mmCIF file of C-alpha atoms in Angstrom:
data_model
loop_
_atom_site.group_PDB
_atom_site.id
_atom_site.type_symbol
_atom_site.label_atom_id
_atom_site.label_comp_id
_atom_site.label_asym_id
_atom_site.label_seq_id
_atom_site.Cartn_x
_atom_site.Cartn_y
_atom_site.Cartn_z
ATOM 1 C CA UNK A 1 116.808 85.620 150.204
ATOM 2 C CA UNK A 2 114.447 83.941 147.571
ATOM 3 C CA UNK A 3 111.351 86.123 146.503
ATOM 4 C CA UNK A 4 108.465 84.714 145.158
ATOM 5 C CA UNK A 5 106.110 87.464 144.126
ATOM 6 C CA UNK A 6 106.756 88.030 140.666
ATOM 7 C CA UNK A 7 109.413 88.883 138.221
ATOM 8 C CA UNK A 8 112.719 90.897 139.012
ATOM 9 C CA UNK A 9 113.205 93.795 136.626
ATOM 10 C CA UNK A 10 116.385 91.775 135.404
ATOM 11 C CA UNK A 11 114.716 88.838 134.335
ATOM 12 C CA UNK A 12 111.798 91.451 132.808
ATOM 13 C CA UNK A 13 115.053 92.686 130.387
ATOM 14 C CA UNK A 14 116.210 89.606 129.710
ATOM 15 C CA UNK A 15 113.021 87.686 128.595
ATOM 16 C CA UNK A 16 112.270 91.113 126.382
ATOM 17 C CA UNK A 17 115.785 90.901 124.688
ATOM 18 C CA UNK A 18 115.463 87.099 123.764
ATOM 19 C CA UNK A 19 111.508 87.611 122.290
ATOM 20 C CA UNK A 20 113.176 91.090 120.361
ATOM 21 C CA UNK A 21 116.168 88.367 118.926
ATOM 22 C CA UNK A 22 114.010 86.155 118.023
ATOM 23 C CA UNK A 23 111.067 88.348 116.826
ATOM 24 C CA UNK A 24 114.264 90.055 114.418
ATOM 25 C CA UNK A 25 114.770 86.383 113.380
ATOM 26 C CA UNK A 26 111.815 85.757 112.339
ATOM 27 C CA UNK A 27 111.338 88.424 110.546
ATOM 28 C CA UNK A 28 114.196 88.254 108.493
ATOM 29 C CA UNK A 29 113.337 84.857 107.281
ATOM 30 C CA UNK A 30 109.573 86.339 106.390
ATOM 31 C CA UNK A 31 111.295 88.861 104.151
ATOM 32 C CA UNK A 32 114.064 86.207 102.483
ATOM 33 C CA UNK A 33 110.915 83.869 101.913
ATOM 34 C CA UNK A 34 108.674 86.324 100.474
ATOM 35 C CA UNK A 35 111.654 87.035 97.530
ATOM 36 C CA UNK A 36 112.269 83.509 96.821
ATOM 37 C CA UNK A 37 108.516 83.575 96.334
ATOM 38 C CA UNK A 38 108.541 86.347 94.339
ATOM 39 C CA UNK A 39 111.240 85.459 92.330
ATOM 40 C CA UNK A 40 109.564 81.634 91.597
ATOM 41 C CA UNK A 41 106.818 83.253 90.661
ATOM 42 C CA UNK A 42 108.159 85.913 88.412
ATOM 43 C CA UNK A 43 110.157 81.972 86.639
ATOM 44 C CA UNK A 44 106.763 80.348 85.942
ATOM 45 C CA UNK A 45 105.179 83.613 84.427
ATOM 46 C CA UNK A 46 108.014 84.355 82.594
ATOM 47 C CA UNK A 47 107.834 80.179 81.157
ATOM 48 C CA UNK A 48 104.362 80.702 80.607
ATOM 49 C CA UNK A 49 104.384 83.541 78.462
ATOM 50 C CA UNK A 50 107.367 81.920 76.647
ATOM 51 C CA UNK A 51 105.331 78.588 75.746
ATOM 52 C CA UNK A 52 102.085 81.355 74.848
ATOM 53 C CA UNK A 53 104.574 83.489 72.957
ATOM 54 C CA UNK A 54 106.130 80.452 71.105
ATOM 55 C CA UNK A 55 103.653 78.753 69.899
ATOM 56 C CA UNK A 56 101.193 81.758 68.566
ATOM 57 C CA UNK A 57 104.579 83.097 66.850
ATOM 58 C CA UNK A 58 105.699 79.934 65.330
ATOM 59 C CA UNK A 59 102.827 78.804 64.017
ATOM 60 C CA UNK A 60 101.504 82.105 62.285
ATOM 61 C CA UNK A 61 105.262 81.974 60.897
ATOM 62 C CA UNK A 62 104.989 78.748 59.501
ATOM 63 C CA UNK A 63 101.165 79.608 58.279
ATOM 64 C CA UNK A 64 102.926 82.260 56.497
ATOM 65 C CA UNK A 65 104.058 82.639 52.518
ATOM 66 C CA UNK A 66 105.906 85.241 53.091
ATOM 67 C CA UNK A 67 107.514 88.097 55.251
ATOM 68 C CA UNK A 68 106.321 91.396 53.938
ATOM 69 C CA UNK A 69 108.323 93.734 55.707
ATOM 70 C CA UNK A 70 109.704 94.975 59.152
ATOM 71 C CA UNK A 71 110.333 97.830 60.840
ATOM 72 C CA UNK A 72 112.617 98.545 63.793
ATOM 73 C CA UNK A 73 111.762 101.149 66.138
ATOM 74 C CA UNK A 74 112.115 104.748 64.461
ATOM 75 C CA UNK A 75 113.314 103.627 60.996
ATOM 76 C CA UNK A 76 110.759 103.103 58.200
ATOM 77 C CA UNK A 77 109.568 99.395 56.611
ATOM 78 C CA UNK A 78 112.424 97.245 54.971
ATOM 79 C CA UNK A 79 110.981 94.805 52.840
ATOM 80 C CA UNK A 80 111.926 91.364 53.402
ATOM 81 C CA UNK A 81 114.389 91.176 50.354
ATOM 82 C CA UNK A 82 116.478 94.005 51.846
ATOM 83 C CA UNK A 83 116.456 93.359 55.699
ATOM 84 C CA UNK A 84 119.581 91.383 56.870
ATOM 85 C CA UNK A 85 118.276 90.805 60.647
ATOM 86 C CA UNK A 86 118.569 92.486 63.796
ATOM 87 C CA UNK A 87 116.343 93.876 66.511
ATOM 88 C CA UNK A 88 112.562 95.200 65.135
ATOM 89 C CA UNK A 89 109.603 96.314 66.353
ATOM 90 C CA UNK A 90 107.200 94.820 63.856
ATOM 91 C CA UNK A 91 106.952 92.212 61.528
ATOM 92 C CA UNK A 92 104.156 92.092 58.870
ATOM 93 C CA UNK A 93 103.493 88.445 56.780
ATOM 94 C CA UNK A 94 101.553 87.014 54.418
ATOM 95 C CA UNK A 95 99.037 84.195 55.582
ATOM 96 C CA UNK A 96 96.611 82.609 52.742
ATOM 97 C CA UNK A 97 94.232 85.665 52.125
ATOM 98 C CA UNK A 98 94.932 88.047 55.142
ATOM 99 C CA UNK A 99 97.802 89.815 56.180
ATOM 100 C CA UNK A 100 99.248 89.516 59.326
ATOM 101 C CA UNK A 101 101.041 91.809 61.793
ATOM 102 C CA UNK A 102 102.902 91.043 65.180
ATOM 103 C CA UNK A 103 104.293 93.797 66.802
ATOM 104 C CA UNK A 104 105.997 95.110 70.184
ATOM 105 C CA UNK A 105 104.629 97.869 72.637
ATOM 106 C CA UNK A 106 108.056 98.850 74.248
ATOM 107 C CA UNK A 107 106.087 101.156 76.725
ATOM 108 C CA UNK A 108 104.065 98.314 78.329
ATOM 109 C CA UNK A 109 106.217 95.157 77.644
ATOM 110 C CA UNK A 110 103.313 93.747 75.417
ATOM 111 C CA UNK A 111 103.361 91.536 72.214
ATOM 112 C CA UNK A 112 99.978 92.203 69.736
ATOM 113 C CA UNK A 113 98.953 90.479 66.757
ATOM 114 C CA UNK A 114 96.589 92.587 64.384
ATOM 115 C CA UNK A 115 95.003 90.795 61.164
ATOM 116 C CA UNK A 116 94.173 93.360 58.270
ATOM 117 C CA UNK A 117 95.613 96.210 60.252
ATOM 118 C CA UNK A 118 92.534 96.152 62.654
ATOM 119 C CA UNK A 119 93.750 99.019 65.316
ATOM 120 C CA UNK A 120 95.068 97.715 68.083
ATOM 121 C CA UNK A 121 94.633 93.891 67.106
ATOM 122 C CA UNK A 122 95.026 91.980 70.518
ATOM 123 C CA UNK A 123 97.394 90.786 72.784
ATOM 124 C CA UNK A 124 99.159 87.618 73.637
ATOM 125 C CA UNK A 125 102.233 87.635 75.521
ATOM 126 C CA UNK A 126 103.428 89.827 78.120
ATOM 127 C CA UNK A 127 107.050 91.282 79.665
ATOM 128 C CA UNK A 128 108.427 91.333 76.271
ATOM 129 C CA UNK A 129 111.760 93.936 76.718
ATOM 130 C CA UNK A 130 112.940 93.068 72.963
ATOM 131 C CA UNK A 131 112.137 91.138 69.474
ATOM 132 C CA UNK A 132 114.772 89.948 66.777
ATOM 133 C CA UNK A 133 114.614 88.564 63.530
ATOM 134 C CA UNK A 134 116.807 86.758 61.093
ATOM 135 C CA UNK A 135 116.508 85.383 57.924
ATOM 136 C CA UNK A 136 117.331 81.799 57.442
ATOM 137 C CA UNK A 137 118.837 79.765 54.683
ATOM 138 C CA UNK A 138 118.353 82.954 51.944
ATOM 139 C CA UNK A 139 114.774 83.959 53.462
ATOM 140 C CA UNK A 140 113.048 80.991 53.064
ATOM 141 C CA UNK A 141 112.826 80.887 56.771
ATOM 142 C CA UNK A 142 112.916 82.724 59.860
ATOM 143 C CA UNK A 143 115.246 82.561 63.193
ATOM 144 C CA UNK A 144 113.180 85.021 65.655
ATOM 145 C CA UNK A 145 114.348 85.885 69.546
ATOM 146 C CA UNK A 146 112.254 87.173 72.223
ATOM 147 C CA UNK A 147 113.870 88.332 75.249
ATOM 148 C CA UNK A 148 111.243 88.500 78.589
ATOM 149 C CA UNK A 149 111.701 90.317 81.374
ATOM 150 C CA UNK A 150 109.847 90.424 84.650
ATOM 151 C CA UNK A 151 111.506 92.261 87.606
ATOM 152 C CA UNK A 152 115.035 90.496 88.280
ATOM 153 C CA UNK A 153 114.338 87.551 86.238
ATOM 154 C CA UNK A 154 114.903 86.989 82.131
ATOM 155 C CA UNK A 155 114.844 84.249 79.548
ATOM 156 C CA UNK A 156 114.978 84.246 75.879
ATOM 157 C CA UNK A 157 112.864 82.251 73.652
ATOM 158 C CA UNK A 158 114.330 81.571 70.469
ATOM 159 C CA UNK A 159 113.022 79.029 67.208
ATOM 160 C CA UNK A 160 113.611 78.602 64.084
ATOM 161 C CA UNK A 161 110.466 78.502 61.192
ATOM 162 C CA UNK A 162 110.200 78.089 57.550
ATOM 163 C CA UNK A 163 107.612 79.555 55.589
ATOM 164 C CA UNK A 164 104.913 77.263 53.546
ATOM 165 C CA UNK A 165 105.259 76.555 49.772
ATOM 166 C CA UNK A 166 108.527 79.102 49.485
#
């Protein structure tokens, strides 16, 4: 016997277990889009900061005459003569009649660049887990590394500069 005056509850569970599949599907692919998002996004603000980072740094270092000293976290200045290279916190220079500072905020991931020792000097990169330096053919240069991190992504920036009339 056919019936045609409405739905059978059968047909009522069935319909409501396919839309629940494929409701579940789609949902899944929301959330695996939305991290590859995420993640892309976290790349090109990581790469931007990196090219921002980069150039400012490079360029003050090759501006520079001279390193004056640096100082990794909770150990006092070494001047430039006695520092062999390693992981720092800051790094003051020389530039024509101003001295320079760049230095590392490990709290908030945050690279700052003071002139004259102007409190708090400004910032210009962000994500910034760690900063190394190394001294290059007997100090007349510098090798520095700056590692970014922003959430599961990383990249390290790393150049080598010489300092002017040394």
């Amino acid at each position: 016997m056919k019936r045609s005056k409405g739905f059978i509850l059968i047909e009522t569970v069935v319909a409501a277990a396919v839309m629940s599949v494929f409701l579940t599907v789609m949902f899944e692919m929301l959330i695996m889009f939305k991290g590859i998002y995420d993640r892309g996004e976290s790349d090109v603000e990581i790469q931007e900061n990196a090219q921002i980072l980069q150039q400012f740094v490079e360029t003050r270092m090759q501006l520079c005459s001279q390193v004056i000293n640096v100082r990794a976290e909770g150990e006092r200045a070494k001047g430039w003569s006695e520092f062999e290279g390693g992981e720092i916190q800051k790094i003051r220079f020389k530039l024509e009649t101003i001295e320079g500072e760049i230095y590392i905020n490990s709290d908030t991931k945050k690279l700052f660049y003071r002139t004259d020792f102007y409190s708090p000097g400004y910032e210009f990169a962000d994500y910034v887990s760690s900063m190394k330096a190394y001294k290059v053919d007997g100090g007349r240069g510098i090798r520095m590394v700056f590692r970014l991190e922003r959430e599961n992504c990383g990249m390290d920036v790393d150049f080598t500069a010489y300092f002017r009339n040394v």
